[in-house]
């Protein structure tokens, strides 16, 4: 009986620790997503200042909604995944504003988004500290590479 109680206590502590780790990883992913939005805004401003033509924001928003819907139906979205790339994306009839961050995404941004999705999937499959740590480090490296690529392209 004592062994069972100790095992239960140990499992409960491990579960709590894993929940905290998951929350930390999700927070890191949210911060990375916010950084990506900032990069998109800067890239859009840069393209706009160059005089590059822009696609209709409504068409782009519809594209992102279809993609998010397809991802959810395919099971790509994890629990609590609220499709952060659709923040502020509501039809004009609902009084929504289509933010400039929804402009056409460059391939490097799609690559970073894919890295984020892959990391979240890996963490959800095996929420153990070593996986959490390795995925966090991989995301940090990926973000630093993209920051460098963006700063070099703006120079």
Backbone as a chain_set.jsonl record, in Angstrom:
{"seq": "XXXXXXXXXXXXXXXXXXXXXXXXXXXXXXXXXXXXXXXXXXXXXXXXXXXXXXXXXXXXXXXXXXXXXXXXXXXXXXXXXXXXXXXXXXXXXXXXXXXXXXXXXXXXXXXXXXXXXXXXXXXXXXXXXXXXXXXXXXXXXXXXXXXXXXXXXXX", "coords": {"N": [[0.819, -1.186, 0.0], [1.925, 1.261, 0.798], [3.857, 1.597, -1.132], [2.306, 1.992, -3.401], [1.108, 4.43, -2.753], [3.343, 6.083, -2.677], [4.158, 5.856, -5.342], [1.944, 6.997, -6.597], [2.103, 9.596, -5.571], [4.563, 10.351, -6.67], [3.963, 10.179, -9.426], [1.989, 12.136, -9.557], [3.456, 14.442, -8.927], [5.226, 14.418, -11.096], [3.426, 14.775, -13.163], [2.463, 17.356, -12.592], [4.831, 18.807, -12.93], [5.281, 18.357, -15.655], [3.049, 19.669, -16.699], [3.676, 22.305, -16.03], [6.013, 22.592, -17.555], [4.929, 22.255, -20.126], [3.314, 24.536, -20.219], [5.303, 26.505, -20.156], [6.579, 26.007, -22.615], [4.483, 26.519, -24.379], [4.123, 29.237, -23.851], [6.564, 30.201, -24.778], [6.247, 29.552, -27.471], [4.075, 31.211, -28.083], [5.269, 33.706, -27.74], [7.16, 33.579, -29.755], [5.47, 33.46, -31.947], [4.341, 36.014, -31.722], [6.622, 37.525, -32.251], [7.018, 36.771, -34.891], [4.783, 37.939, -36.064], [5.433, 40.606, -35.716], [7.675, 40.676, -37.407], [6.423, 40.177, -39.828], [4.88, 42.498, -40.039], [6.884, 44.456, -40.251], [8.129, 43.576, -42.604], [6.036, 43.909, -44.39], [5.713, 46.696, -44.257], [8.16, 47.449, -45.287], [8.041, 46.355, -47.89], [5.865, 47.791, -48.79], [6.866, 50.387, -48.713], [8.685, 50.186, -50.739], [7.062, 50.174, -52.839], [5.815, 47.917, -53.656], [3.191, 45.938, -54.948], [0.155, 44.951, -53.292], [-1.768, 42.157, -52.218], [-5.292, 41.615, -51.904], [-6.418, 42.038, -48.644], [-8.598, 40.766, -47.623], [-8.9, 38.481, -49.225], [-6.574, 37.127, -48.56], [-7.024, 36.706, -45.85], [-9.23, 34.978, -45.986], [-7.954, 32.824, -47.181], [-6.18, 32.05, -45.103], [-8.048, 31.314, -43.172], [-9.279, 29.105, -44.419], [-7.076, 27.412, -44.532], [-6.503, 27.082, -41.783], [-8.844, 25.836, -41.008], [-8.665, 23.477, -42.49], [-6.356, 22.425, -41.31], [-7.276, 21.981, -38.7], [-9.318, 20.109, -39.154], [-7.776, 18.055, -40.048], [-6.532, 17.378, -37.792], [-4.255, 18.715, -37.043], [-4.064, 20.873, -35.342], [-3.373, 21.449, -31.94], [-4.77, 20.777, -28.634], [-6.4, 23.584, -27.432], [-5.268, 25.181, -29.307], [-5.46, 28.121, -30.914], [-5.244, 29.125, -33.461], [-3.206, 31.329, -33.912], [-2.324, 32.937, -36.031], [-4.549, 34.05, -37.078], [-5.445, 36.125, -35.585], [-7.42, 38.892, -35.014], [-8.633, 38.691, -37.44], [-11.421, 39.163, -38.849], [-14.477, 39.203, -40.675], [-15.282, 42.127, -42.613], [-17.935, 42.844, -42.415], [-18.551, 42.193, -39.83], [-17.381, 44.16, -38.49], [-14.698, 43.877, -38.32], [-11.143, 44.306, -38.737], [-8.793, 43.93, -41.238], [-5.692, 43.089, -40.561], [-2.434, 44.304, -41.495], [-0.578, 42.347, -41.129], [-1.387, 40.028, -42.246], [-0.594, 39.757, -44.814], [0.786, 38.339, -47.849], [2.807, 35.583, -47.101], [6.287, 35.255, -46.845], [8.541, 32.64, -47.96], [10.423, 31.918, -45.976], [9.103, 32.605, -43.668], [6.956, 30.893, -43.685], [8.395, 28.578, -43.375], [9.393, 28.916, -40.775], [6.987, 28.915, -39.364], [6.234, 26.291, -39.864], [8.28, 24.961, -38.486], [7.576, 25.713, -35.873], [5.082, 24.45, -35.605], [5.851, 21.763, -35.905], [7.484, 21.477, -33.641], [5.666, 21.917, -31.533], [3.981, 19.74, -31.952], [5.769, 17.63, -31.457], [6.325, 18.057, -28.756], [3.805, 17.719, -27.652], [3.385, 15.027, -28.211], [5.414, 13.731, -26.742], [5.693, 14.754, -23.838], [8.086, 15.265, -22.126], [10.752, 16.393, -20.017], [13.315, 16.422, -21.391], [12.624, 16.412, -24.115], [11.11, 18.735, -24.219], [13.08, 20.63, -23.613], [14.926, 20.264, -25.744], [13.315, 20.934, -27.957], [12.674, 23.575, -27.349], [15.219, 24.739, -27.514], [15.72, 24.262, -30.226], [13.732, 25.823, -31.413], [14.539, 28.343, -30.521], [17.014, 28.569, -31.869], [16.093, 28.509, -34.51], [14.525, 30.824, -34.57], [16.496, 32.786, -34.089], [18.025, 32.462, -36.426], [16.155, 33.273, -38.352], [15.728, 35.918, -37.557], [18.248, 36.974, -38.099], [18.364, 36.516, -40.884], [16.254, 38.178, -41.692], [17.188, 40.697, -40.83], [19.472, 40.921, -42.43], [18.314, 40.946, -44.957], [17.02, 43.354, -44.894], [19.01, 45.152, -44.874]], "CA": [[0.0, 0.0, 0.0], [2.807, 2.415, 0.887], [4.513, 1.726, -2.427], [1.313, 2.584, -4.305], [0.945, 5.837, -2.382], [4.556, 6.761, -3.125], [4.104, 5.927, -6.797], [0.916, 7.975, -6.931], [2.669, 10.905, -5.262], [5.593, 10.608, -7.677], [3.284, 10.443, -10.697], [1.313, 13.433, -9.438], [4.488, 15.472, -9.044], [5.695, 14.415, -12.486], [2.358, 15.369, -13.968], [2.49, 18.805, -12.342], [6.038, 19.337, -13.567], [5.047, 18.335, -17.096], [2.104, 20.752, -17.009], [4.426, 23.568, -15.988], [6.881, 22.599, -18.735], [4.075, 22.493, -21.294], [2.927, 25.949, -20.195], [6.474, 27.289, -20.547], [6.785, 25.84, -24.055], [3.419, 27.257, -25.071], [4.427, 30.66, -23.723], [7.655, 30.473, -25.723], [5.671, 29.513, -28.811], [3.278, 32.429, -28.255], [6.204, 34.82, -27.919], [7.731, 33.432, -31.087], [4.41, 33.862, -32.883], [4.261, 37.478, -31.661], [7.792, 38.037, -32.972], [6.761, 36.561, -36.316], [3.826, 38.968, -36.484], [6.22, 41.829, -35.837], [8.477, 40.572, -38.622], [5.512, 40.351, -40.962], [4.529, 43.919, -40.133], [8.04, 45.178, -40.786], [8.311, 43.182, -44.004], [4.971, 44.561, -45.156], [6.043, 48.12, -44.35], [9.303, 47.561, -46.186], [7.544, 46.124, -49.24], [4.978, 48.908, -49.13], [7.701, 51.561, -48.98], [9.32, 49.929, -52.035], [6.048, 50.319, -53.873], [5.349, 46.604, -54.091], [1.742, 45.779, -54.914], [-0.287, 44.036, -52.25], [-3.003, 41.425, -52.487], [-6.43, 41.986, -51.072], [-6.308, 41.444, -47.314], [-9.745, 39.88, -47.422], [-8.586, 37.215, -49.894], [-5.54, 36.484, -47.749], [-7.667, 36.252, -44.618], [-10.014, 33.788, -46.33], [-6.979, 31.745, -47.398], [-5.711, 31.591, -43.795], [-9.154, 30.62, -42.514], [-9.415, 27.788, -45.041], [-5.925, 26.622, -44.114], [-6.692, 26.727, -40.379], [-9.941, 24.87, -40.971], [-8.124, 22.21, -42.987], [-5.442, 21.924, -40.287], [-8.06, 21.475, -37.582], [-10.012, 18.885, -39.551], [-6.753, 17.014, -40.185], [-5.998, 17.096, -36.466], [-2.952, 19.359, -36.874], [-4.115, 21.808, -34.22], [-3.399, 20.806, -30.642], [-5.803, 21.309, -27.771], [-6.154, 24.971, -27.056], [-4.652, 25.907, -30.416], [-6.469, 29.08, -31.357], [-4.811, 29.674, -34.747], [-2.761, 32.686, -33.618], [-2.116, 33.741, -37.236], [-5.825, 34.637, -37.474], [-5.82, 37.143, -34.617], [-7.924, 40.113, -35.625], [-9.115, 38.414, -38.783], [-12.873, 39.014, -38.874], [-15.037, 39.849, -41.858], [-15.593, 43.545, -42.468], [-19.334, 42.955, -42.015], [-18.582, 42.07, -38.379], [-16.624, 45.28, -37.929], [-13.306, 43.484, -38.173], [-10.145, 44.982, -39.551], [-7.815, 42.971, -41.727], [-4.384, 43.688, -40.292], [-1.406, 44.178, -42.53], [0.256, 41.177, -40.875], [-1.9, 38.875, -42.963], [-0.152, 39.815, -46.206], [1.404, 37.113, -48.354], [3.931, 35.214, -46.254], [7.466, 34.761, -47.559], [8.822, 31.224, -47.711], [11.127, 31.73, -44.706], [8.117, 32.714, -42.606], [6.232, 29.624, -43.705], [9.314, 27.597, -42.815], [9.408, 29.109, -39.327], [5.692, 28.446, -38.873], [6.295, 24.83, -39.913], [9.12, 24.56, -37.356], [6.783, 25.867, -34.654], [4.071, 23.383, -35.587], [6.545, 20.499, -35.663], [7.926, 21.453, -32.251], [4.505, 21.742, -30.672], [3.539, 18.354, -32.117], [6.73, 16.767, -30.763], [6.154, 18.251, -27.315], [2.535, 17.117, -27.256], [3.533, 13.571, -28.283], [6.298, 13.264, -25.67], [5.92, 15.903, -22.954], [9.077, 15.002, -21.09], [11.67, 17.537, -19.945], [14.377, 16.441, -22.406], [12.018, 16.809, -25.387], [10.766, 20.15, -24.082], [14.317, 21.405, -23.685], [15.494, 20.221, -27.095], [12.442, 21.684, -28.863], [12.845, 24.994, -27.037], [16.495, 25.144, -28.096], [15.573, 24.257, -31.681], [12.948, 27.007, -31.769], [15.391, 29.517, -30.306], [17.949, 28.628, -32.995], [15.338, 28.847, -35.714], [14.144, 32.233, -34.469], [17.704, 33.595, -34.288], [18.359, 32.402, -37.854], [15.203, 34.093, -39.103], [16.014, 37.316, -37.232], [19.443, 37.327, -38.857], [17.98, 36.563, -42.291], [15.437, 39.369, -41.887], [18.021, 41.896, -40.705], [20.334, 40.988, -43.609], [17.515, 41.311, -46.132], [16.624, 44.758, -44.77], [20.213, 45.989, -44.992]], "C": [[0.868, 1.258, 0.0], [3.501, 2.673, -0.445], [3.566, 2.388, -3.422], [1.129, 4.069, -4.023], [2.157, 6.639, -2.849], [4.574, 6.903, -4.642], [3.085, 6.96, -7.252], [1.432, 9.391, -6.697], [3.707, 11.298, -6.313], [4.97, 10.938, -9.028], [2.574, 11.792, -10.684], [2.312, 14.566, -9.581], [5.004, 15.56, -10.474], [4.673, 15.067, -13.4], [2.333, 16.886, -13.809], [3.688, 19.453, -13.036], [5.874, 19.389, -15.085], [4.06, 19.421, -17.512], [2.821, 22.097, -17.022], [5.346, 23.685, -17.205], [6.082, 22.887, -20.0], [3.666, 23.963, -21.363], [4.087, 26.845, -20.611], [6.714, 27.2, -22.049], [5.717, 26.6, -24.831], [3.663, 28.758, -25.0], [5.543, 31.047, -24.691], [7.135, 30.476, -27.155], [4.831, 30.76, -29.086], [4.179, 33.637, -28.48], [6.83, 34.781, -29.311], [6.723, 33.85, -32.144], [4.273, 35.385, -32.893], [5.443, 38.11, -32.399], [7.595, 37.884, -34.476], [5.785, 37.603, -36.847], [4.544, 40.297, -36.649], [7.072, 41.828, -37.095], [7.617, 40.776, -39.858], [5.151, 41.817, -41.149], [5.675, 44.72, -40.736], [8.271, 44.848, -42.255], [7.256, 43.845, -44.883], [5.277, 46.046, -45.329], [7.181, 48.326, -45.336], [8.855, 47.376, -47.63], [6.673, 47.286, -49.695], [5.798, 50.157, -49.462], [8.454, 51.413, -50.308], [8.335, 50.113, -53.171], [5.555, 48.988, -54.396], [3.839, 46.539, -53.97], [1.36, 44.785, -53.834], [-1.593, 43.379, -52.658], [-4.094, 41.925, -51.559], [-6.318, 41.281, -49.724], [-7.452, 40.479, -47.052], [-9.479, 38.512, -48.04], [-7.564, 36.443, -49.07], [-6.146, 35.93, -46.471], [-8.482, 34.985, -44.881], [-9.095, 32.586, -46.536], [-6.516, 31.171, -46.06], [-6.815, 30.85, -43.046], [-9.336, 29.217, -43.09], [-8.283, 26.872, -44.588], [-6.068, 26.165, -42.665], [-7.793, 25.681, -40.238], [-9.457, 23.499, -41.429], [-7.178, 21.591, -41.965], [-6.212, 21.311, -39.128], [-8.758, 20.178, -37.952], [-9.032, 17.733, -39.731], [-6.134, 16.666, -38.845], [-4.669, 17.75, -36.21], [-2.939, 20.292, -35.686], [-4.202, 21.061, -32.917], [-4.516, 21.366, -29.798], [-5.45, 22.717, -27.344], [-5.497, 25.78, -28.144], [-5.685, 26.833, -31.011], [-6.088, 29.738, -32.666], [-4.344, 31.115, -34.585], [-2.535, 33.544, -34.847], [-3.413, 34.363, -37.723], [-6.282, 35.717, -36.507], [-6.256, 38.394, -35.354], [-8.506, 39.909, -37.003], [-10.604, 38.112, -38.734], [-13.393, 39.705, -40.114], [-15.394, 41.299, -41.585], [-17.033, 43.747, -42.027], [-19.494, 42.854, -40.504], [-17.817, 43.21, -37.719], [-15.161, 44.96, -37.744], [-12.401, 44.277, -39.089], [-9.147, 43.929, -39.979], [-6.431, 43.573, -41.548], [-3.388, 43.408, -41.403], [-0.557, 42.929, -42.333], [-0.229, 39.947, -41.608], [-1.523, 38.893, -44.439], [0.534, 38.508, -46.57], [2.671, 36.816, -47.559], [5.096, 34.722, -47.105], [7.764, 33.315, -47.152], [9.535, 31.009, -46.376], [10.154, 31.805, -43.543], [7.287, 31.435, -42.532], [7.091, 28.515, -43.113], [9.352, 27.697, -41.292], [8.102, 28.621, -38.717], [5.671, 26.915, -38.839], [7.143, 24.294, -38.762], [8.344, 24.638, -36.046], [5.754, 24.748, -34.527], [4.708, 22.034, -35.276], [6.974, 20.38, -34.203], [6.763, 21.222, -31.302], [3.993, 20.306, -30.756], [4.465, 17.396, -31.366], [6.553, 16.853, -29.256], [4.851, 17.61, -26.846], [2.601, 15.591, -27.293], [4.332, 13.035, -27.098], [6.619, 14.427, -24.741], [6.855, 15.574, -21.789], [10.109, 16.121, -21.133], [12.736, 17.565, -21.034], [13.829, 16.861, -23.769], [11.666, 18.289, -25.347], [12.003, 21.025, -24.252], [14.872, 21.425, -25.106], [14.636, 21.005, -28.082], [12.549, 23.185, -28.609], [14.142, 25.516, -27.641], [16.41, 25.215, -29.62], [14.79, 25.483, -32.143], [13.763, 28.281, -31.588], [16.383, 29.682, -31.453], [17.243, 29.079, -34.264], [14.958, 30.322, -35.711], [15.354, 33.139, -34.686], [18.114, 33.612, -35.757], [17.44, 33.301, -38.666], [15.393, 35.577, -38.809], [17.216, 37.803, -38.029], [19.112, 37.467, -40.34], [17.175, 37.831, -42.581], [16.289, 40.634, -41.809], [18.959, 42.041, -41.907], [19.548, 41.408, -44.844], [17.082, 42.775, -46.083], [17.807, 45.7, -44.926], [20.475, 46.38, -46.423]], "O": [[0.576, 2.213, -0.72], [3.708, 3.821, -0.838], [3.981, 3.248, -4.199], [1.01, 4.872, -4.949], [2.009, 7.749, -3.359], [4.961, 7.946, -5.168], [3.339, 7.715, -8.191], [1.226, 10.279, -7.525], [3.727, 12.435, -6.786], [5.403, 11.875, -9.7], [2.562, 12.504, -11.689], [2.046, 15.545, -10.279], [5.197, 16.656, -11.001], [5.028, 15.823, -14.305], [2.195, 17.613, -14.793], [3.566, 20.513, -13.649], [6.284, 20.358, -15.724], [4.221, 20.028, -18.571], [2.603, 22.922, -17.909], [5.446, 24.752, -17.812], [6.511, 23.672, -20.846], [3.671, 24.564, -22.437], [3.893, 27.826, -21.329], [7.019, 28.207, -22.689], [6.019, 27.252, -25.83], [3.437, 29.473, -25.977], [5.476, 32.089, -25.343], [7.541, 31.312, -27.963], [4.867, 31.304, -30.19], [3.883, 34.492, -29.315], [7.007, 35.813, -29.958], [7.074, 34.514, -33.119], [4.106, 35.983, -33.956], [5.28, 39.115, -33.091], [7.966, 38.77, -35.247], [5.949, 38.095, -37.964], [4.297, 41.029, -37.608], [7.186, 42.847, -37.775], [8.015, 41.449, -40.808], [5.119, 42.32, -42.272], [5.469, 45.555, -41.617], [8.573, 45.733, -43.055], [7.554, 44.288, -45.992], [5.12, 46.592, -46.421], [7.163, 49.269, -46.127], [9.244, 48.152, -48.503], [6.741, 47.71, -50.849], [5.46, 50.897, -50.387], [8.817, 52.413, -50.928], [8.729, 50.199, -54.334], [4.943, 48.928, -55.462], [3.269, 47.032, -52.996], [2.134, 43.889, -53.497], [-2.415, 43.974, -53.354], [-3.825, 42.581, -50.552], [-6.142, 40.064, -49.67], [-7.288, 39.489, -46.339], [-9.802, 37.489, -47.435], [-7.687, 35.229, -48.906], [-5.824, 34.817, -46.055], [-8.432, 34.034, -44.1], [-9.413, 31.472, -46.121], [-6.462, 29.953, -45.892], [-6.544, 29.865, -42.359], [-9.524, 28.255, -42.346], [-8.506, 25.697, -44.296], [-5.793, 25.008, -42.345], [-7.68, 24.753, -39.437], [-9.8, 22.481, -40.828], [-7.186, 20.376, -41.767], [-5.847, 20.247, -38.628], [-8.79, 19.243, -37.152], [-9.405, 16.569, -39.584], [-5.303, 15.761, -38.761], [-3.993, 17.39, -35.246], [-1.889, 20.485, -35.074], [-5.006, 20.139, -32.781], [-5.158, 22.338, -30.196], [-4.319, 22.993, -26.942], [-5.193, 26.955, -27.937], [-6.687, 26.374, -31.56], [-6.577, 30.83, -32.957], [-5.008, 32.034, -35.064], [-2.55, 34.771, -34.739], [-3.398, 35.131, -38.686], [-7.417, 36.182, -36.609], [-5.538, 38.895, -36.219], [-8.843, 40.884, -37.674], [-11.009, 36.958, -38.596], [-12.811, 40.692, -40.563], [-15.762, 41.659, -40.467], [-17.332, 44.719, -41.334], [-20.464, 43.37, -39.95], [-17.633, 43.208, -36.502], [-14.448, 45.706, -37.072], [-12.842, 44.846, -40.089], [-8.704, 43.121, -39.162], [-6.039, 44.466, -42.298], [-3.488, 42.424, -42.136], [0.117, 42.49, -43.265], [0.447, 38.918, -41.599], [-2.074, 38.125, -45.228], [0.825, 37.68, -45.707], [3.509, 37.697, -47.367], [4.918, 33.875, -47.98], [7.289, 32.839, -46.121], [9.277, 30.01, -45.704], [10.355, 31.137, -42.529], [6.958, 30.959, -41.446], [6.585, 27.622, -42.433], [9.343, 26.679, -40.6], [8.11, 27.981, -37.665], [5.152, 26.317, -37.896], [6.783, 23.299, -38.132], [8.44, 23.742, -35.207], [5.584, 24.173, -33.452], [4.177, 21.256, -34.484], [6.844, 19.316, -33.597], [6.863, 20.422, -30.372], [3.614, 19.722, -29.741], [4.0, 16.46, -30.716], [6.623, 15.841, -28.558], [4.799, 17.025, -25.764], [1.943, 14.927, -26.491], [3.976, 12.01, -26.517], [7.692, 15.022, -24.839], [6.457, 15.603, -20.624], [10.316, 16.732, -22.182], [13.037, 18.637, -21.557], [14.496, 17.591, -24.502], [11.892, 19.014, -26.316], [11.969, 22.037, -24.953], [15.246, 22.482, -25.615], [15.175, 21.676, -28.961], [12.518, 23.978, -29.551], [14.169, 26.605, -28.213], [16.965, 26.127, -30.232], [15.141, 26.109, -33.143], [13.685, 29.194, -32.41], [16.579, 30.788, -31.956], [17.745, 29.93, -34.999], [15.06, 30.994, -36.737], [15.256, 34.146, -35.386], [18.507, 34.655, -36.279], [17.892, 34.01, -39.566], [15.24, 36.409, -39.704], [17.207, 38.91, -38.569], [19.531, 38.43, -40.982], [17.391, 38.484, -43.602], [16.132, 41.54, -42.627], [19.217, 43.158, -42.356], [20.061, 42.146, -45.685], [16.806, 43.372, -47.123], [17.628, 46.907, -45.091], [21.446, 47.083, -46.704]]}, "num_chains": 1, "name": "protein.A"}
